[in-house]
XYZ file of C-alpha atoms in Angstrom:
529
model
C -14.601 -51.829 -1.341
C -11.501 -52.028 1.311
C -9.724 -54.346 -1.784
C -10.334 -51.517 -4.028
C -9.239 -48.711 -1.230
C -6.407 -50.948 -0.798
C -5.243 -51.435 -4.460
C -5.714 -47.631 -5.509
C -4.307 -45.601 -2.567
C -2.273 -47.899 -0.295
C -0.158 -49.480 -2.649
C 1.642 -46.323 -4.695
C 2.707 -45.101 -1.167
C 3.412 -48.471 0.614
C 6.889 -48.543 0.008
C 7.792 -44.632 0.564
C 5.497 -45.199 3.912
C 7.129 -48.500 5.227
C 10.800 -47.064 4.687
C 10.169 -43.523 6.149
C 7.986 -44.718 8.970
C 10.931 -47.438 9.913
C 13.176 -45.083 10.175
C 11.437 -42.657 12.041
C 10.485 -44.988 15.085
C 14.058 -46.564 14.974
C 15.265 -43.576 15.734
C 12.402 -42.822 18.235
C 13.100 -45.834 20.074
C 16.867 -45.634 19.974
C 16.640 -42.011 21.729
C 13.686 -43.349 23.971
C 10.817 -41.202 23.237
C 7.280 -42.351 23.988
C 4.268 -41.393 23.818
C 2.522 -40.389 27.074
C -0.607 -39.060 27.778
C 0.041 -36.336 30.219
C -3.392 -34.071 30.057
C -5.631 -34.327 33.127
C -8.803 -31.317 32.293
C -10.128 -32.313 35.996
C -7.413 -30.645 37.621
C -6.488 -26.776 37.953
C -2.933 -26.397 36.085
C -2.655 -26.991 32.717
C 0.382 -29.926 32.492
C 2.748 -31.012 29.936
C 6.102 -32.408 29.284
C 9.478 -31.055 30.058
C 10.656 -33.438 27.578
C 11.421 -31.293 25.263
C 12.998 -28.312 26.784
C 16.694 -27.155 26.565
C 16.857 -26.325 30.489
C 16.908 -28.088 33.713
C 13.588 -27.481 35.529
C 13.212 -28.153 39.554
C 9.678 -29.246 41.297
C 7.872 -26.083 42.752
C 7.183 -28.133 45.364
C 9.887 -30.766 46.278
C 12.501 -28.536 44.332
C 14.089 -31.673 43.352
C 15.506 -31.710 39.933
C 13.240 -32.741 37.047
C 14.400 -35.318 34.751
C 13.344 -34.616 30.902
C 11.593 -37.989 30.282
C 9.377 -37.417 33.034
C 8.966 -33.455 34.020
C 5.746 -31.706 34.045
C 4.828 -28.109 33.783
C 1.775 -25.957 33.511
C 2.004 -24.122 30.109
C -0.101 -21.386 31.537
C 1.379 -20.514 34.694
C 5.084 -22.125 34.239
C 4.538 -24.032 38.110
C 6.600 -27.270 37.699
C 6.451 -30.376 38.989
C 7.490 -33.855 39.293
C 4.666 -36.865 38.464
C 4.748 -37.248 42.234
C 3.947 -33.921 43.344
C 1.659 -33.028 41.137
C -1.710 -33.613 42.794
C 0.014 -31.529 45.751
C 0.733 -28.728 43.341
C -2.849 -28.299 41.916
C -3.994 -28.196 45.864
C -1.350 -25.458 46.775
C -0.305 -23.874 43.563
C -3.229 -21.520 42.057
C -2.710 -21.419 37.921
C -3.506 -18.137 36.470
C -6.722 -16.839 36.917
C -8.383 -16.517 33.300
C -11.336 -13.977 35.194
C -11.814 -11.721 38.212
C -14.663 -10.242 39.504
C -13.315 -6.918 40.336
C -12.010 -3.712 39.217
C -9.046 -3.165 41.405
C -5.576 -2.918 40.139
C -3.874 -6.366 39.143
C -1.341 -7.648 41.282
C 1.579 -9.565 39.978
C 1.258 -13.396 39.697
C 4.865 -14.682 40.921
C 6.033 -17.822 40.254
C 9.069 -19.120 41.916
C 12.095 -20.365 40.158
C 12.393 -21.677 36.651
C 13.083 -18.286 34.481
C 13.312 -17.975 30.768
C 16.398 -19.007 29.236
C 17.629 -14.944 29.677
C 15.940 -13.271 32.413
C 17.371 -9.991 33.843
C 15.896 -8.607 37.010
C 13.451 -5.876 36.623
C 15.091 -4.060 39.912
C 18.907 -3.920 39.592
C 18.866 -5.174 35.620
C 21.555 -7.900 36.807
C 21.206 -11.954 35.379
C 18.536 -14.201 37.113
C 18.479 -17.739 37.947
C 22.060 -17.869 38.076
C 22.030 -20.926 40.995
C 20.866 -24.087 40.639
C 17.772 -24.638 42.287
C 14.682 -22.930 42.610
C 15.624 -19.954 43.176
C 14.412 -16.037 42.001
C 10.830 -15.211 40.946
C 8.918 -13.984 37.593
C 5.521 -13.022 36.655
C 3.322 -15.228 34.497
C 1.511 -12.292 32.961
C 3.761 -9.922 32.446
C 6.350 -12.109 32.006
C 9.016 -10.165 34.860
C 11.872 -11.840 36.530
C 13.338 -10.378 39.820
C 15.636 -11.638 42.455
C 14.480 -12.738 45.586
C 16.198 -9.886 47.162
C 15.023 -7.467 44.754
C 11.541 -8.595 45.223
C 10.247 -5.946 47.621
C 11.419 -2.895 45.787
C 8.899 -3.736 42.823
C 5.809 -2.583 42.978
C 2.792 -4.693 43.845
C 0.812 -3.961 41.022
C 0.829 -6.148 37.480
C 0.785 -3.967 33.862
C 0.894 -6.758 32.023
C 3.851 -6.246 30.165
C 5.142 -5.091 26.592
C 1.692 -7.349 25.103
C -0.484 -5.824 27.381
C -2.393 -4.115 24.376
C -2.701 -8.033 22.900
C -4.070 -9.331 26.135
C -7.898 -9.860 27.607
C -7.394 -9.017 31.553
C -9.115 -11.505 33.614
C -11.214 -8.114 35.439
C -12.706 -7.831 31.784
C -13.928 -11.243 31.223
C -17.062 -12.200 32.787
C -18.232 -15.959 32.609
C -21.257 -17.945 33.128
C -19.548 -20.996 35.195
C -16.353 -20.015 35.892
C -14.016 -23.324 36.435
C -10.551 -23.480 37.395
C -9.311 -25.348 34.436
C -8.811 -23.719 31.050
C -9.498 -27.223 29.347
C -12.980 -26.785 29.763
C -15.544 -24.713 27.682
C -16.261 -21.222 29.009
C -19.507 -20.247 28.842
C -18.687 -16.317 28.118
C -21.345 -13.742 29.366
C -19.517 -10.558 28.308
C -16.339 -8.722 27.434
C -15.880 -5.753 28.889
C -13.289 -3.805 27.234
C -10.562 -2.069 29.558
C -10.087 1.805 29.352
C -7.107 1.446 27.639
C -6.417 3.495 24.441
C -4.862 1.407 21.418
C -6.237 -1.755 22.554
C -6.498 -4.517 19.749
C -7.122 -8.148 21.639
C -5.692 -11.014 20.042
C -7.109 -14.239 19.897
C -4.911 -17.485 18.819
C -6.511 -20.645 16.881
C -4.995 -23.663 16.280
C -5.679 -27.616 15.872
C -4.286 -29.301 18.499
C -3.879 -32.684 15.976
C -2.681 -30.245 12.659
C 0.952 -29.830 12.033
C 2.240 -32.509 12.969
C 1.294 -31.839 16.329
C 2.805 -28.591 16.238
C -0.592 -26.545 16.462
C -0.659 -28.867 20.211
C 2.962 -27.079 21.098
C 1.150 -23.444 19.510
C -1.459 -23.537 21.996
C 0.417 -23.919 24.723
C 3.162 -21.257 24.056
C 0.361 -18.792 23.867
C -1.416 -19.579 27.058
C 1.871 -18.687 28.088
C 2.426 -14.694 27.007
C -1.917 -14.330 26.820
C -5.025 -14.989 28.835
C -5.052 -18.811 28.206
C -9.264 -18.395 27.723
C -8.096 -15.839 24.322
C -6.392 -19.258 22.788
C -9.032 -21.695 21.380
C -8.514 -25.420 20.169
C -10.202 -25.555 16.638
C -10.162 -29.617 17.781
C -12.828 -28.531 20.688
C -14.478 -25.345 18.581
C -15.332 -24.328 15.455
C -14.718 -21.072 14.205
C -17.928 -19.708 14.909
C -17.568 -20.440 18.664
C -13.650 -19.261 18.210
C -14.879 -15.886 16.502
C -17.820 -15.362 19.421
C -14.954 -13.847 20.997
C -14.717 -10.835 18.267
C -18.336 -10.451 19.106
C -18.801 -9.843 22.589
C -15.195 -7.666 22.451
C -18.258 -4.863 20.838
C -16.748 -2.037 19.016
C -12.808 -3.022 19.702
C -11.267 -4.396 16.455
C -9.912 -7.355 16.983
C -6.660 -9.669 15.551
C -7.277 -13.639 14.955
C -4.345 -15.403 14.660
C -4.699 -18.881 13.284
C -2.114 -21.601 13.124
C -3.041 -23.974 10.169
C -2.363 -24.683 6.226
C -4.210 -22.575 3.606
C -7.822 -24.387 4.100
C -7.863 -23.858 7.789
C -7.091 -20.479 6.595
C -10.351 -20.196 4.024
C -12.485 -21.726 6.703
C -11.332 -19.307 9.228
C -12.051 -16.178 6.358
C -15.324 -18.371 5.284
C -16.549 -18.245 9.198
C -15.882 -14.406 9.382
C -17.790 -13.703 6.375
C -20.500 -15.330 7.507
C -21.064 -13.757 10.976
C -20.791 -10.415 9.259
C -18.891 -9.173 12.301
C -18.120 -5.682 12.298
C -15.657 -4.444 12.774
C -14.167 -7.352 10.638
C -11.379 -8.892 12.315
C -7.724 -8.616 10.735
C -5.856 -12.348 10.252
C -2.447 -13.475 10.877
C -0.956 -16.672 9.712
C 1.241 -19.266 11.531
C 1.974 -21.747 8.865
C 1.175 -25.395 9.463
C 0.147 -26.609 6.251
C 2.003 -28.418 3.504
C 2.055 -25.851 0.628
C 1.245 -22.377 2.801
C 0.195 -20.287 -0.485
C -1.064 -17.232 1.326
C 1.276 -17.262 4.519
C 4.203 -17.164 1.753
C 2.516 -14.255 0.098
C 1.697 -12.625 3.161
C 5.497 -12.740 4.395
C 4.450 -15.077 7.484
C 6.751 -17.754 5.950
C 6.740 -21.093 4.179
C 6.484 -22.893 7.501
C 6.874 -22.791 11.058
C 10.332 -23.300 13.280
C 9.260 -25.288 16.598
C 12.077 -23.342 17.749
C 11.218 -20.040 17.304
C 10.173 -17.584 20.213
C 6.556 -16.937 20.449
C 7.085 -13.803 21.884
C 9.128 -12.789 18.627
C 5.521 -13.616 16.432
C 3.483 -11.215 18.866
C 6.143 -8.512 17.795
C 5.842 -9.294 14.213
C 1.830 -8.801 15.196
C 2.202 -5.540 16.528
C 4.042 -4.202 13.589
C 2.154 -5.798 11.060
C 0.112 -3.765 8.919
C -3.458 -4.253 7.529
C -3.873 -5.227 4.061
C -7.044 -6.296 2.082
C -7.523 -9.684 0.189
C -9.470 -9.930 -2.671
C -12.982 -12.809 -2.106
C -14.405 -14.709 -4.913
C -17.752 -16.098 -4.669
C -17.737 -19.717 -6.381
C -21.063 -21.264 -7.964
C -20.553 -24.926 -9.256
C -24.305 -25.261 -11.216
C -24.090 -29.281 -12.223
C -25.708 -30.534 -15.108
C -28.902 -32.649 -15.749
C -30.308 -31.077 -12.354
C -33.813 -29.938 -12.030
C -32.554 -26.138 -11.822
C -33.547 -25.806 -8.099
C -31.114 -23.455 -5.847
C -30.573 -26.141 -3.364
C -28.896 -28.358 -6.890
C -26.370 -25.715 -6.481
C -22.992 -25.454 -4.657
C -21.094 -22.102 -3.457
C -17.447 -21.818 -2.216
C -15.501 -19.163 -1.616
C -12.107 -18.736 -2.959
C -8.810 -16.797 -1.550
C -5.765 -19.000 -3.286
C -6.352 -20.209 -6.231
C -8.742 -22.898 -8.086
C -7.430 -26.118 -10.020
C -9.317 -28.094 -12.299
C -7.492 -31.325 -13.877
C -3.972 -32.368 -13.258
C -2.985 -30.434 -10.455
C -6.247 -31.030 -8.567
C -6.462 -34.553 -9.372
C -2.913 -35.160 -7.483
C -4.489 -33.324 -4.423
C -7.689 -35.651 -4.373
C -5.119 -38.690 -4.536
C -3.304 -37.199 -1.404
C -6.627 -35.963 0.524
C -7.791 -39.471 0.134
C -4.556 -41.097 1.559
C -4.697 -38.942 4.142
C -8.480 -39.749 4.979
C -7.881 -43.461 4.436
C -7.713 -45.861 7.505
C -3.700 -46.628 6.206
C -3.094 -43.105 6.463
C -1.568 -43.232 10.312
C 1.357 -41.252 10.577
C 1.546 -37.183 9.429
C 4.279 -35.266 8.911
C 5.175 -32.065 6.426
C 8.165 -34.342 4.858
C 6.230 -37.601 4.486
C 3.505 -35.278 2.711
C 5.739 -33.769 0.282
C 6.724 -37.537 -0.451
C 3.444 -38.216 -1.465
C 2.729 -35.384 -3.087
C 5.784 -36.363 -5.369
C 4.651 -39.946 -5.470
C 0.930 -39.017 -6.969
C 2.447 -36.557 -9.477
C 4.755 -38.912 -10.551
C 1.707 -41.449 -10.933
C -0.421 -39.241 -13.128
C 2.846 -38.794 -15.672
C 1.863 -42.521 -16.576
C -1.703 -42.352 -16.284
C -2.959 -39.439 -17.407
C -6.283 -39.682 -16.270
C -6.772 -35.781 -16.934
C -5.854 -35.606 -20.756
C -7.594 -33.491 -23.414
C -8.982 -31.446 -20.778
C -9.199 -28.939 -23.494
C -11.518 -30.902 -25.409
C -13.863 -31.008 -22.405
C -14.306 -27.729 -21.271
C -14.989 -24.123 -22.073
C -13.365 -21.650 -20.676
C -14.912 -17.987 -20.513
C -13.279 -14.760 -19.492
C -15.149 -11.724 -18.863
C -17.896 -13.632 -21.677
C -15.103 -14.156 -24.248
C -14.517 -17.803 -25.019
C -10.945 -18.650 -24.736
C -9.047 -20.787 -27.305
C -7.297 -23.652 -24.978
C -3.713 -25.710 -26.389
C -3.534 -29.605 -25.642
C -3.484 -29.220 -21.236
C -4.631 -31.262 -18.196
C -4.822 -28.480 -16.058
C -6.071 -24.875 -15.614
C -5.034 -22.609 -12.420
C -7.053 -19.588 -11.711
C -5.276 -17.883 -9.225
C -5.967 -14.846 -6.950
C -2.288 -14.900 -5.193
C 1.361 -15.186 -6.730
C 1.861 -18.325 -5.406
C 1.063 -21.918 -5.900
C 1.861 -25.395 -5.438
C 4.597 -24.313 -2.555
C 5.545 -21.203 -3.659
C 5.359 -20.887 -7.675
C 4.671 -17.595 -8.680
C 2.967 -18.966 -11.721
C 1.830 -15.564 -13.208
C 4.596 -13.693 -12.985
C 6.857 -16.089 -14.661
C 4.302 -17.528 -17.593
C 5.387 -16.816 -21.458
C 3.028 -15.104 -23.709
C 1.337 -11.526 -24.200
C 2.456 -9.198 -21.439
C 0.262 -8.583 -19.003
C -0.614 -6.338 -15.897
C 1.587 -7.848 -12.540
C -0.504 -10.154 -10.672
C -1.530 -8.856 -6.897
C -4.237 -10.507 -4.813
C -6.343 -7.137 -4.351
C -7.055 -5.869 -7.615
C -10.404 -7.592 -8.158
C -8.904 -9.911 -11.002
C -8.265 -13.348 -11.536
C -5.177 -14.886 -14.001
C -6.033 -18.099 -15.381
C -2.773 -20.516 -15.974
C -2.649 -23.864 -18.375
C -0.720 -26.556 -16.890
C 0.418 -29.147 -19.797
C 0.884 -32.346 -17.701
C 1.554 -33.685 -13.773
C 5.501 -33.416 -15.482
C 5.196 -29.926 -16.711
C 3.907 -29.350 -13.070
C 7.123 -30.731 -11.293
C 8.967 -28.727 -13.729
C 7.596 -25.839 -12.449
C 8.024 -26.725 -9.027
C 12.355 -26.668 -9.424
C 11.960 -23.628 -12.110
C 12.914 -25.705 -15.349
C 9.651 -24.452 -17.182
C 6.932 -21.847 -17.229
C 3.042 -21.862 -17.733
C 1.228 -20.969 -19.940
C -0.246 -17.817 -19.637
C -4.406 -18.165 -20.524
C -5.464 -14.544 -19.993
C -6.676 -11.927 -16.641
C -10.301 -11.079 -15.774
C -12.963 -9.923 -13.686
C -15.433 -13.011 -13.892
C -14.736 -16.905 -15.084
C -17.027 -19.106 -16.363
C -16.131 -22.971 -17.086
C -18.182 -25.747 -18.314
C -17.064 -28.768 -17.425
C -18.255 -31.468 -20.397
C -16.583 -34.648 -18.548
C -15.980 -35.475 -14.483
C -12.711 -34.106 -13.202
C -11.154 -33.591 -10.016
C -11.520 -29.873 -8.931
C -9.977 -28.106 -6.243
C -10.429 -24.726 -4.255
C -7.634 -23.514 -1.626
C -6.261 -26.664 -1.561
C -9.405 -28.825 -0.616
C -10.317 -31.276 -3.509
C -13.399 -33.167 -4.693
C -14.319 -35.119 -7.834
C -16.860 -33.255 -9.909
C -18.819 -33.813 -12.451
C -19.946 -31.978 -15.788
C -21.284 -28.741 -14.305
C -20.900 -24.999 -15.179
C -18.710 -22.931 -12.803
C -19.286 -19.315 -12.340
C -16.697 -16.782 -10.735
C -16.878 -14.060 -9.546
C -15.639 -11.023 -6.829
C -17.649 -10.753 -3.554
C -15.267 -8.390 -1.140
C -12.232 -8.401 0.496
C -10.766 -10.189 3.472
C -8.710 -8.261 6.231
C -5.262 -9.543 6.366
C -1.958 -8.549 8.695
C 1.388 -8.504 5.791
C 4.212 -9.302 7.686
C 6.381 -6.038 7.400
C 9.275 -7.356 9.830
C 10.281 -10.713 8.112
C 11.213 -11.240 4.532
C 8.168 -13.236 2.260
C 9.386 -16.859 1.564
C-alpha cells in the first residue's frame, strides 16, 4: 500500500517539491527564521511574535527595546514584552476583559506605549509616539491614542470606537466559567444584546493551520479591533459551536466572517442551513484558499495581502451590502444498491460541480495534500501541483469518452454530448481561479449567467489541455445548455467534485436541484478580481 501511495502521488511532484522546498528553507535559514512555539493558554495575555512587525516595540515592563527575533506581544491587548518579563507581565498587566458583570459605563482600557504605525492624539489631534521609548497611551478597544499630557482631558468613559456597532461588549456577554485566557473554551450562558440601535455583531472564523498559516495571523488581528471571545478557531470548533454565537445574539442579525478557500466556505453555508437560524446570518469572505471561486465573484478578492489593514476589511464590512446566493440540493443515488435512503448521499452545492477531467486533477491534489509526503503548504507550491496533475492527465487520460458513459439531462431533456472528459455545472461565473466559463463559451446565445437566478449552466471541458487553455484565455468551452434541474447517470467510476472537495464515485444517478438561497455580503468598496 505505502509502495503504491508512493509510486502514484509522490513521485509526479517529487521533483517540483524537492526544488521549491530547498529553496524556501535556504532562504529561511540564510535570513534566520525559526520556528518557535510561543503560545502558553495557561497564562492571561494572549502572546506572539514581534518577529514580524515593521516597528520597534519596548517591554511594558522593563521598557527595554525588543529585538524582532525574540519580542512578544499580546494580540488582544497590544501589552509587550520581552521573554524575560513575561511571567511578570501576566501578574501585573490585566489583558482585556472578554466579560463584565455589570451595567455601568465602560471605561477606557489604556495601554502604555507602542501606538499604531499613525496615531494622532484624540485631545490636541497632534502625532503620537514621536520618542523612543515607551511613551504615550491608547485604548485597546476603541483603539484611541493620546499623549501622556493630554491624558486627563479625555473622558473616562470607553465608546468603543468607529466598530463599536461590530463589537460584543464584555457587559453583554455572560459566561458559565469565566477564565482569564481567551485560549480556552467559553462556556456561553447568554448574549444580551446592548440598547444600541443599528447593531449587527460580527463574528470572525478562521483555521489557525489554513492559509498557509495566514488564518493563525487572521485571528489574531481581529482579537485586536473585536471582543477576542467573537473570533473562533475553526481548528478548536466546528461551525456549529462557531454559529452558537448567532443563536444566543436572539433577534439581532448577525455577520460571520470566515477566512478560508471555497469549501470552508460551503461548510460554513452547509452549518447555517442546518441550524435553521433565523434570522440567517449574512457571510463575508477573507480568501485563503487556492482557487477562491466565490470570494472572486463576491468582489472580496482572489486572495489575501498579509499586509493589508484589518481595520480597512471591517470598513469594507460595514459598507457591504446583502445579496442572496442561489443553494442546490445534491442527491448522488449509486447503483446496484438495495434502494434504502440511508444508500443515498446529499451535498449541497454553491460553486460549481465537476465530473471527469477537471475533478479528477482535484482528487490527485486532495490526495497529495492528505498524503504523509504532503509536509509543506503554500498557495504557490499548490498552484505547482495543480499544473503538475493537469499536465499528467494530458498523457493519461484516464477520463476519456466520458460522453459515452453518461447521460446528461436538463430540465428531463436528454442532452446530445461531443467527444469530452469533463462537464462543469456551475452556479457562479467563475471557475478554476477565476474563468468565467459561461460567459465566454461558443454556441447558441444564451441568458448571462448570475448565481441567483435559480439556474444552473452546464459546460463541456474537451481535455486536462483544453482546461489549461482556458485557464490563460487561449480557448473557450463548450457551451452544453441552462436549467432548472440536472440529472446525470454516471455508467462508469469517475472522479466527481462539489465546491472544490473531490471523491471517486462510482456509476450512480445524480439529481440537482434548487433548495434556497444563502445570505451573502458583495463587496461594494473594492473592485471583483
Amino acid at each position: 500500500m505505502l509502495e503504491e501511495e508512493f509510486t502514484s502521488i509522490a513521485l509526479p511532484t517529487l521533483s517540483t517539491m524537492l526544488l521549491f522546498l530547498f529553496t524556501l528553507y535556504f532562504f529561511r535559514y540564510l535570513i534566520g527564521e525559526t520556528h518557535i512555539p510561543i503560545r502558553d493558554v495557561t497564562k492571561q495575555h494572549n502572546w506572539k511574535s514581534t518577529r514580524k512587525e515593521t516597528k520597534a516595540y519596548y517591554c511594558s515592563i522593563c521598557e527595554g527595546l525588543l529585538l524582532n527575533t525574540d519580542g512578544l506581544m499580546c494580540d488582544c491587548c497590544g501589552v509587550c514584552a520581552d521573554p524575560t518579563c513575561v511571567k511578570v507581565a501576566d501578574k501585573q498587566l490585566k489583558c482585556k476583559v472578554i466579560s463584565l458583570n455589570t451595567n455601568e459605563p465602560m471605561k477606557h482600557h489604556w495601554v502604555k506605549g507602542n501606538l499604531p504605525l499613525i496615531a494622532v492624539c484624540e485631545v490636541c489631534n497632534e502625532e503620537c509616539d514621536m520618542e523612543p521609548g515607551l511613551t504615550d497611551w491608547w485604548c485597546c478597544w476603541c483603539q484611541r491614542s493620546v499623549h501622556e499630557d493630554c491624558k486627563p482631558n479625555l473622558s473616562e468613559i470607553c465608546d468603543l470606537g468607529k466598530f463599536k456597532l461590530m463589537i460584543i461588549p464584555p457587559s453583554s456577554l455572560e459566561v458559565v466559567n469565566q477564565r482569564s485566557t481567551v485560549r480556552r473554551r467559553l462556556q456561553l450562558r447568554t448574549v444580551i444584546p446592548p440598547n444600541w440601535p443599528h447593531w449587527k455583531p460580527l463574528i470572525v472564523v478562521a483555521n489557525k493551520k489554513s492559509g498557509n498559516k495566514d488564518g493563525a495571523e487572521i485571528l489574531s488581528l481581529f482579537r485586536r479591533l473585536l471582543n477576542p471571545a467573537q473570533v473562533v478557531d475553526l481548528s478548536e470548533r466546528d461551525p456549529v459551536a462557531a454559529l452558537e454565537w448567532c443563536r444566543l445574539i436572539g433577534k439581532v442579525k448577525c455577520t460571520v466572517l470566515v477566512a478560508g478557500g471555497d469549501g470552508t466556505i460551503a461548510w460554513l453555508l452547509n452549518a447555517i442551513y442546518k441550524l435553521k437560524l433565523e434570522p440567517v446570518p449574512s457571510v463575508a469572505i477573507i480568501p485563503l484558499g487556492t482557487g477562491n471561486d466565490l470570494s472572486r465573484v463576491l468582489g472580496w478578492g482572489k486572495e489575501h495581502d498579509p499586509q493589508r489593514d484589518p481595520a480597512y476589511i471591517l470598513q469594507e464590512i460595514q459598507a457591504a451590502q446583502e445579496v442572496k446566493l442561489d443553494r442546490w440540493s445534491v442527491v448522488v443515488k449509486p447503483y446496484g444498491g438495495l434502494g434504502l435512503r440511508g444508500s443515498h448521499q446529499k451535498f449541497h452545492m454553491y460553486n460549481y460541480i465537476g465530473i471527469g477531467v477537471d475533478a479528477q486533477v482535484t482528487l490527485q491534489f486532495h490526495r497529495t495534500r492528505e498524503s504523509r509526503f504532503y509536509f509543506y503548504s503554500s498557495r504557490l507550491f499548490n498552484k505547482l501541483l495543480y499544473l503538475c496533475f493537469g499536465t499528467q492527465q494530458v498523457v493519461e487520460r484516464e477520463c476519456k469518452d466520458l460522453d459515452k458513459n453518461i447521460e446528461l439531462y436538463l430540465d428531463g431533456v436528454k442532452m446530445d454530448l461531443p467527444s469530452i472528459e469533463g462537464i462543469v455545472i456551475s452556479n457562479i461565473p467563475s471557475w478554476g481561479a477565476g474563468v468565467n466559463l459561461w460567459n465566454t463559451g461558443r454556441g447558441e446565445e444564451y441568458v448571462k449567467q448570475s448565481f441567483n437566478d435559480e439556474k444552473l449552466e452546464v459546460i463541456a471541458l474537451y481535455s486536462s489541455f483544453h482546461m489549461a487553455q482556458l485557464q490563460v484565455g487561449l480557448s473557450q468551452p463548450y457551451r452544453i445548455g441552462q436549467a432548472k434541474s440536472v440529472k446525470m447517470k454516471l455508467l462508469k467510476s469517475y472522479a466527481m467534485q462539489i465546491d472544490g472537495e473531490p471523491w471517486y464515485q462510482h456509476p450512480c444517478e445524480v439529481n440537482i436541484i434548487y433548495c434556497n438561497k444563502a445570505s451573502m455580503l458583495v463587496n461594494t468598496v473594492s473592485e471583483v478580481n
